[in-house]
Short mmCIF file of C-alpha atoms in Angstrom, two decimals:
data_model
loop_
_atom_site.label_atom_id
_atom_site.label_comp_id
_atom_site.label_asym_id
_atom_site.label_seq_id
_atom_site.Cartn_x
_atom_site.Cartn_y
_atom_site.Cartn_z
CA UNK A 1 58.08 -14.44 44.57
CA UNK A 2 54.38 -13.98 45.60
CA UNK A 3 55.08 -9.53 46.12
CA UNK A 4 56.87 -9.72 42.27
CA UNK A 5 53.84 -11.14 40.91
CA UNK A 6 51.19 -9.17 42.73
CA UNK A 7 53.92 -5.99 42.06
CA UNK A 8 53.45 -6.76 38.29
CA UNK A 9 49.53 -7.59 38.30
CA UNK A 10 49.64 -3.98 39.85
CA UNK A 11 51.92 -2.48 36.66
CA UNK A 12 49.81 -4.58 34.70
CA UNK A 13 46.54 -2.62 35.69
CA UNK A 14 48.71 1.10 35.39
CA UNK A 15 49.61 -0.16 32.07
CA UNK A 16 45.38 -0.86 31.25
CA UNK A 17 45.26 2.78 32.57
CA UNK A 18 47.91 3.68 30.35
CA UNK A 19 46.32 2.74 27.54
CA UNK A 20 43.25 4.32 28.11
CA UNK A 21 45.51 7.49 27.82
CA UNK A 22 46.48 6.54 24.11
CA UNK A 23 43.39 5.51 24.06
CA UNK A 24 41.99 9.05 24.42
CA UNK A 25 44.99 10.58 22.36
CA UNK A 26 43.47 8.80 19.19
CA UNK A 27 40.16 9.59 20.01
CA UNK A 28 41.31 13.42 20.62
CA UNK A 29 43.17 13.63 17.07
CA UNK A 30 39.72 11.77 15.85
CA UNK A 31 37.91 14.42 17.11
CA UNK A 32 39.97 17.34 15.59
CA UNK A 33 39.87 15.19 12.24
CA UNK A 34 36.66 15.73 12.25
CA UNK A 35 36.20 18.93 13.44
CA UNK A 36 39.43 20.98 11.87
CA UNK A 37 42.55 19.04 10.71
CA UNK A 38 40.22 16.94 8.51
CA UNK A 39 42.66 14.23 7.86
CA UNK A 40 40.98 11.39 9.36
CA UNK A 41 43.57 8.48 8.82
CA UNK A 42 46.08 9.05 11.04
CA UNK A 43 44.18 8.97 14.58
CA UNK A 44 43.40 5.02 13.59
CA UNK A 45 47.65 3.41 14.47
CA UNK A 46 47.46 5.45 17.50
CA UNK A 47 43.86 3.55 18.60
CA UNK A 48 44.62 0.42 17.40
CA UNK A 49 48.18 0.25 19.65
CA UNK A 50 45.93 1.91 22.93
CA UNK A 51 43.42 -1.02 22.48
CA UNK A 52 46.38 -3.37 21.88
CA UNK A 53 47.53 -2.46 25.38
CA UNK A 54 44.47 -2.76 27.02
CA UNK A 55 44.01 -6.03 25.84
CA UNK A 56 47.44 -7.36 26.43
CA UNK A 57 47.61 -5.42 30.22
CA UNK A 58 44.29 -7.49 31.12
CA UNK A 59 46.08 -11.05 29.90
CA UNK A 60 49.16 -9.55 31.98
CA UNK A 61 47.24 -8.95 35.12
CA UNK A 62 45.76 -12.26 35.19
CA UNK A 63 49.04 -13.85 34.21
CA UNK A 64 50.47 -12.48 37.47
CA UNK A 65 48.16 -12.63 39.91
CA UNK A 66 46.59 -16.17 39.77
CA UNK A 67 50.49 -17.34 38.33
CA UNK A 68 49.27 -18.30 34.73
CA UNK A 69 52.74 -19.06 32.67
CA UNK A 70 50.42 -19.55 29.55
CA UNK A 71 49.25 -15.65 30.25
CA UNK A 72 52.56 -14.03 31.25
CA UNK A 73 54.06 -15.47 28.06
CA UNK A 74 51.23 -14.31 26.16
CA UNK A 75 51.49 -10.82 27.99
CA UNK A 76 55.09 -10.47 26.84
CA UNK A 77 55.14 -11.98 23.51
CA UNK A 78 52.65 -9.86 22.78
CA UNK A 79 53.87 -6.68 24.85
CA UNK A 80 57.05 -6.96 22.97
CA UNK A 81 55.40 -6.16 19.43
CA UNK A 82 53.07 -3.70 20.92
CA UNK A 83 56.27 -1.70 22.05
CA UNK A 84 58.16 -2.23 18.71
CA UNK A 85 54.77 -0.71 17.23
CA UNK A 86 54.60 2.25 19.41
CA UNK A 87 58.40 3.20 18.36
CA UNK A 88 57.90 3.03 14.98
CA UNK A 89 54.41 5.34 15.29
CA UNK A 90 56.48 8.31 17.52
CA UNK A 91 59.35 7.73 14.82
CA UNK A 92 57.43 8.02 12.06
CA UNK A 93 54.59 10.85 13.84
CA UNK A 94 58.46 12.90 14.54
CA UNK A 95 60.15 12.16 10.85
CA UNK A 96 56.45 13.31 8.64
CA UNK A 97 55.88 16.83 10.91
CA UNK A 98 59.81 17.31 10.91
CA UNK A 99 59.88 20.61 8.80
CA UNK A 100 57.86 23.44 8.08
CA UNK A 101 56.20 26.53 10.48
CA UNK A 102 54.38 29.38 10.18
CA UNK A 103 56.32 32.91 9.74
CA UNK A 104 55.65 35.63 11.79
CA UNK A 105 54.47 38.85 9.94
CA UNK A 106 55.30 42.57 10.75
CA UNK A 107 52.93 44.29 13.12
CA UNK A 108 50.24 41.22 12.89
CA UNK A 109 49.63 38.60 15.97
CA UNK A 110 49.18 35.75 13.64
CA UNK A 111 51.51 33.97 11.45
CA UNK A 112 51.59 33.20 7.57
CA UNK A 113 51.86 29.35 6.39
CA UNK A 114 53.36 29.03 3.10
CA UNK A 115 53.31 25.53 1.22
CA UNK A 116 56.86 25.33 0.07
CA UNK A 117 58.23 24.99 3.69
CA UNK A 118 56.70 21.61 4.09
CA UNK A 119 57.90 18.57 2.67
CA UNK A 120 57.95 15.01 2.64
CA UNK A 121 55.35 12.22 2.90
CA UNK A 122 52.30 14.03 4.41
CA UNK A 123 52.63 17.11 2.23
CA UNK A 124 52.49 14.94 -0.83
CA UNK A 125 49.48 13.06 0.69
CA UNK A 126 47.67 16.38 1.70
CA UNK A 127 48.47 18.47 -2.02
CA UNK A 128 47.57 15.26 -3.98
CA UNK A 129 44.09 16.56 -5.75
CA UNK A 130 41.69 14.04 -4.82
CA UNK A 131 42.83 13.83 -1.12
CA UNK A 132 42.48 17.93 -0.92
CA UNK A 133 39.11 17.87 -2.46
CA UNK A 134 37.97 15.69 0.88
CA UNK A 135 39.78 18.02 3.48
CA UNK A 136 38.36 21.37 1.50
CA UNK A 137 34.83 20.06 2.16
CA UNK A 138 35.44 18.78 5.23
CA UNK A 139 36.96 22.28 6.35
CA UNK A 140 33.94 23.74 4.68
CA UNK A 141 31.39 22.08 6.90
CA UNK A 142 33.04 22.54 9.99
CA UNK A 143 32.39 26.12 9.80
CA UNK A 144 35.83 27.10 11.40
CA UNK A 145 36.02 30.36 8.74
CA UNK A 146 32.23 31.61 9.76
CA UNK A 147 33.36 30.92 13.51
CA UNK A 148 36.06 33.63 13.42
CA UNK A 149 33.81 36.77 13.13
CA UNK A 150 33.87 38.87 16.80
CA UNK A 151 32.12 42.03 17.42
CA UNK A 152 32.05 44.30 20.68
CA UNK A 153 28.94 46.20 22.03
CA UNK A 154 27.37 45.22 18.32
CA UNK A 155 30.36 46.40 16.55
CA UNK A 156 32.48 44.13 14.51
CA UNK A 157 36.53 44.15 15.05
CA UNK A 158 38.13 46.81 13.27
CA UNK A 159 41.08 45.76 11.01
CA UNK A 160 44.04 46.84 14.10
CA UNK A 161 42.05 44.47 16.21
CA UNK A 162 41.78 41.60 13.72
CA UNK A 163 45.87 42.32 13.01
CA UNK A 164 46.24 41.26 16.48
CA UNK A 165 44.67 38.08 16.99
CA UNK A 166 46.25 34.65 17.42
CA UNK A 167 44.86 32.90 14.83
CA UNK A 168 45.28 29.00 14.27
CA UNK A 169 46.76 28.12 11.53
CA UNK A 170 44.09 26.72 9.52
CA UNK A 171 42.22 30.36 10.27
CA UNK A 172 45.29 32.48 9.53
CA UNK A 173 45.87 29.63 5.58
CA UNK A 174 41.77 29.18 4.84
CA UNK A 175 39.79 32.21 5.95
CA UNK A 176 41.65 35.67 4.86
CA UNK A 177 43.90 36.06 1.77
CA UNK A 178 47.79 36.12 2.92
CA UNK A 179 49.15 39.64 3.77
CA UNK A 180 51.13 40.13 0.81
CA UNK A 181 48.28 40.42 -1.43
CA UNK A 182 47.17 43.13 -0.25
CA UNK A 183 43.54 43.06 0.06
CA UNK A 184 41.58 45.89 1.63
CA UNK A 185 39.88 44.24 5.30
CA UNK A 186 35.80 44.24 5.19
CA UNK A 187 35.28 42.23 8.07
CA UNK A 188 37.41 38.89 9.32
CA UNK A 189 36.38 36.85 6.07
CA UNK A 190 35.52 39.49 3.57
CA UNK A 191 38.15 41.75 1.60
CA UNK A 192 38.08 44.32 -0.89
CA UNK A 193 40.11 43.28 -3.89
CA UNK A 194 40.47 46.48 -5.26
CA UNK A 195 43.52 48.09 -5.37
CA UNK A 196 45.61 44.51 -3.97
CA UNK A 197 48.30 43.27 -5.75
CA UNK A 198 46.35 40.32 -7.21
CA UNK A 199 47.90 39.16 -10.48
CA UNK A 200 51.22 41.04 -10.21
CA UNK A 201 52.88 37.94 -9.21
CA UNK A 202 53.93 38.78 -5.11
CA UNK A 203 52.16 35.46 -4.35
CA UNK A 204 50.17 32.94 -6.34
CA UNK A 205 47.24 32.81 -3.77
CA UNK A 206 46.01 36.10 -4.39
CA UNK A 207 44.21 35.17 -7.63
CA UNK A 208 42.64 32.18 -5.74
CA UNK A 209 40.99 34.11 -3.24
CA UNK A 210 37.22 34.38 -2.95
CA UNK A 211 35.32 36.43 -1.22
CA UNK A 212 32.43 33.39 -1.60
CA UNK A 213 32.08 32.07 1.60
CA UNK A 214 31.56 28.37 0.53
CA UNK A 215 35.04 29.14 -1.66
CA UNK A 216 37.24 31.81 0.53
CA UNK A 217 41.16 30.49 0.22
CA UNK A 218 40.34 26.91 0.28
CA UNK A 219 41.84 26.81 -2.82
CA UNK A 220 45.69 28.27 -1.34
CA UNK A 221 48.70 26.55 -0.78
CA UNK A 222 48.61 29.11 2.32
CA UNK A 223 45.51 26.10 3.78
CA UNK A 224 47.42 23.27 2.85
CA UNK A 225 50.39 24.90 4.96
CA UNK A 226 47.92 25.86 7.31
CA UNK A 227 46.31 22.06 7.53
CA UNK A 228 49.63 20.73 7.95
CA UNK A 229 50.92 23.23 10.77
CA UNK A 230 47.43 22.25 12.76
CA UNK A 231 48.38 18.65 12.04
CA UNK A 232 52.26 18.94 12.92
CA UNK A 233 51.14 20.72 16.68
CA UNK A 234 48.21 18.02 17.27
CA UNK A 235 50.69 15.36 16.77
CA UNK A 236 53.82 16.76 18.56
CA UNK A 237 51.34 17.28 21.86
CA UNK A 238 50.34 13.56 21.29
CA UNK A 239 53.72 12.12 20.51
CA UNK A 240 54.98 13.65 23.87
CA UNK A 241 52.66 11.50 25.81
CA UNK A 242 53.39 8.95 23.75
CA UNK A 243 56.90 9.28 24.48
CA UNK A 244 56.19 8.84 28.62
CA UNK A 245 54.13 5.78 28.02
CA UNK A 246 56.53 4.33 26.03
CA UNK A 247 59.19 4.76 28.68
CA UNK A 248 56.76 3.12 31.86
CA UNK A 249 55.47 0.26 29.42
CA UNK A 250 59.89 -0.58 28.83
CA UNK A 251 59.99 -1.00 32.50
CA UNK A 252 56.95 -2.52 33.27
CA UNK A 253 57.66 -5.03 30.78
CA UNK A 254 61.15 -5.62 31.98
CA UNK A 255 59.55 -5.97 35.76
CA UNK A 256 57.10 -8.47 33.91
CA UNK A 257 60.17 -10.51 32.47
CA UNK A 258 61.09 -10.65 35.86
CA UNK A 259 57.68 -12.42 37.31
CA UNK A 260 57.40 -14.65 34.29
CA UNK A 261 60.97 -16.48 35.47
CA UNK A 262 59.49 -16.20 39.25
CA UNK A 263 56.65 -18.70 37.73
CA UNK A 264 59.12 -21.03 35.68
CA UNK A 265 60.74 -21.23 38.88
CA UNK A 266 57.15 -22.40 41.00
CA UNK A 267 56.22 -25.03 37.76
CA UNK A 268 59.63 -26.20 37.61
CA UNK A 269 59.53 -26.91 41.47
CA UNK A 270 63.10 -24.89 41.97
CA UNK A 271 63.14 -22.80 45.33
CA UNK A 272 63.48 -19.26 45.32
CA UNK A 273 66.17 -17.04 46.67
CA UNK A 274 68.40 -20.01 47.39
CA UNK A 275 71.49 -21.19 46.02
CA UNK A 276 70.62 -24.31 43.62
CA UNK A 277 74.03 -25.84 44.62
CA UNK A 278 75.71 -26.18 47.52
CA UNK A 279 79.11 -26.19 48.54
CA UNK A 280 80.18 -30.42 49.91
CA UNK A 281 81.25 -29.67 53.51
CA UNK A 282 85.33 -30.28 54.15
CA UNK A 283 86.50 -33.46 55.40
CA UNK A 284 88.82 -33.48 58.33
CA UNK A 285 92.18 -33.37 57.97
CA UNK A 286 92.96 -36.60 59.61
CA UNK A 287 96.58 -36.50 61.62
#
């Protein structure tokens, strides 16, 4: 009885270290919020449930190592929700990022993100007007166009070295006008309109590109797409740890199950790992 519990006070304080790694998942997609997805809602389920943990894993420890019943049945009341919550998040992370990629272009290292691929709840929440007025400024003031520019020996890129680059997909939507338009390459955020195919109708971002830095394509479906790619990676990389931690905190919270009936067993004075009944010995056959 006494190795389950201390074998559960010691899942119990894997699962606090656990939750220090959703912990730091939220924080992480907080960061990139901030910094270049710019939709700063969505890191806040995924802290909440890692502080949840933490919490409930310290209640769990103690539970099982000085053989509190109160605290184990607090532990797994509460473990039991916390579970149920972190289900629903990978569910739901998996069923808003389900559709929608970038498409590869001829001869170019970086993809195209086009707005009609995406669908569902988080495209409607990142088109609606208001919401995109917030993420354009915020994408403005992280600087993540002006940050692009490269030059060797003093020289800036040429245009064949610029067609080669991997850029991220809020680069490739927000900072250069898509490929169909067109547009004659300056340098990595400046094009020469002249002689595109603006306003002949191959693609309805070509009139909304700018060569004002402060206005660039922040305007385009082709960000929008681009916002949502960088948010559909961030959150498939998360929901894959998510996915591991979910599995451990299942068993730990079976093995936890497990302890709690160990300490019915010591308050309810019943012995452990014998038989409660026993069999009446057989009378002798008398002859």
């Amino acid at each position: 009885m006494r190795a389950s519990n201390h074998l559960i006070g010691l899942l119990n304080f894997l699962t606090f270290l656990l939750s220090a790694v959703i912990l730091g998942g939220g924080i992480w997609l907080s960061s990139r919020a901030n910094n270049t997805d710019c939709l700063k809602f969505l890191q806040w389920p995924l802290i909440v449930i890692g502080a949840a943990i933490m919490v409930v894993s310290l209640a769990g420890f103690a539970g099982a190592c000085y053989r509190n019943t109160f605290l184990m049945w607090l532990y797994l009341f509460a473990m039991f929700f916390i579970i149920a919550a972190l289900v629903g998040f990978i569910i739901f992370a998996y069923a808003v990022t389900d559709k929608g990629s970038g498409r590869p272009v001829m001869n170019k290292g970086y993809l195209e993100y086009y707005l009609r691929d995406y669908s569902g709840w988080l495209k409607d929440r990142v088109v609606d007007d208001d919401y995109w007025a917030n993420i354009r400024s915020c994408l403005r003031d992280s600087k993540v166009c002006s940050k692009m520019g490269r030059s060797f020996n003093g020289v800036p890129e040429s245009f064949e070295m610029f067609s080669m680059r991997k850029l991220s997909p809020i680069q490739s939507g927000c900072c250069k006008p898509p490929t169909d338009c067109g547009f004659v390459y300056v340098n990595e955020t400046l094009w020469n309109i002249e002689g595109g195919t603006v306003g002949l109708g191959t693609d309805t971002d070509c009139p909304r590109w700018s060569n004002d830095q402060q206005q660039l394509c922040y305007q385009c479906d082709s960000c929008k797409a681009g916002v949502l790619d960088s948010l559909k990676k961030n959150w498939r990389k998360v929901s894959v740890i998510n996915i591991v931690v979910l599995i451990l905190l299942v068993i730990f919270y079976v093995i936890g199950c497990a302890a709690f009936r160990n300490n019915k067993r010591i308050d309810n004075d019943e012995p452990y790992g014998e038989a409660r009944m026993t069999k009446a010995q057989p009378s002798r056959i008398q002859l």
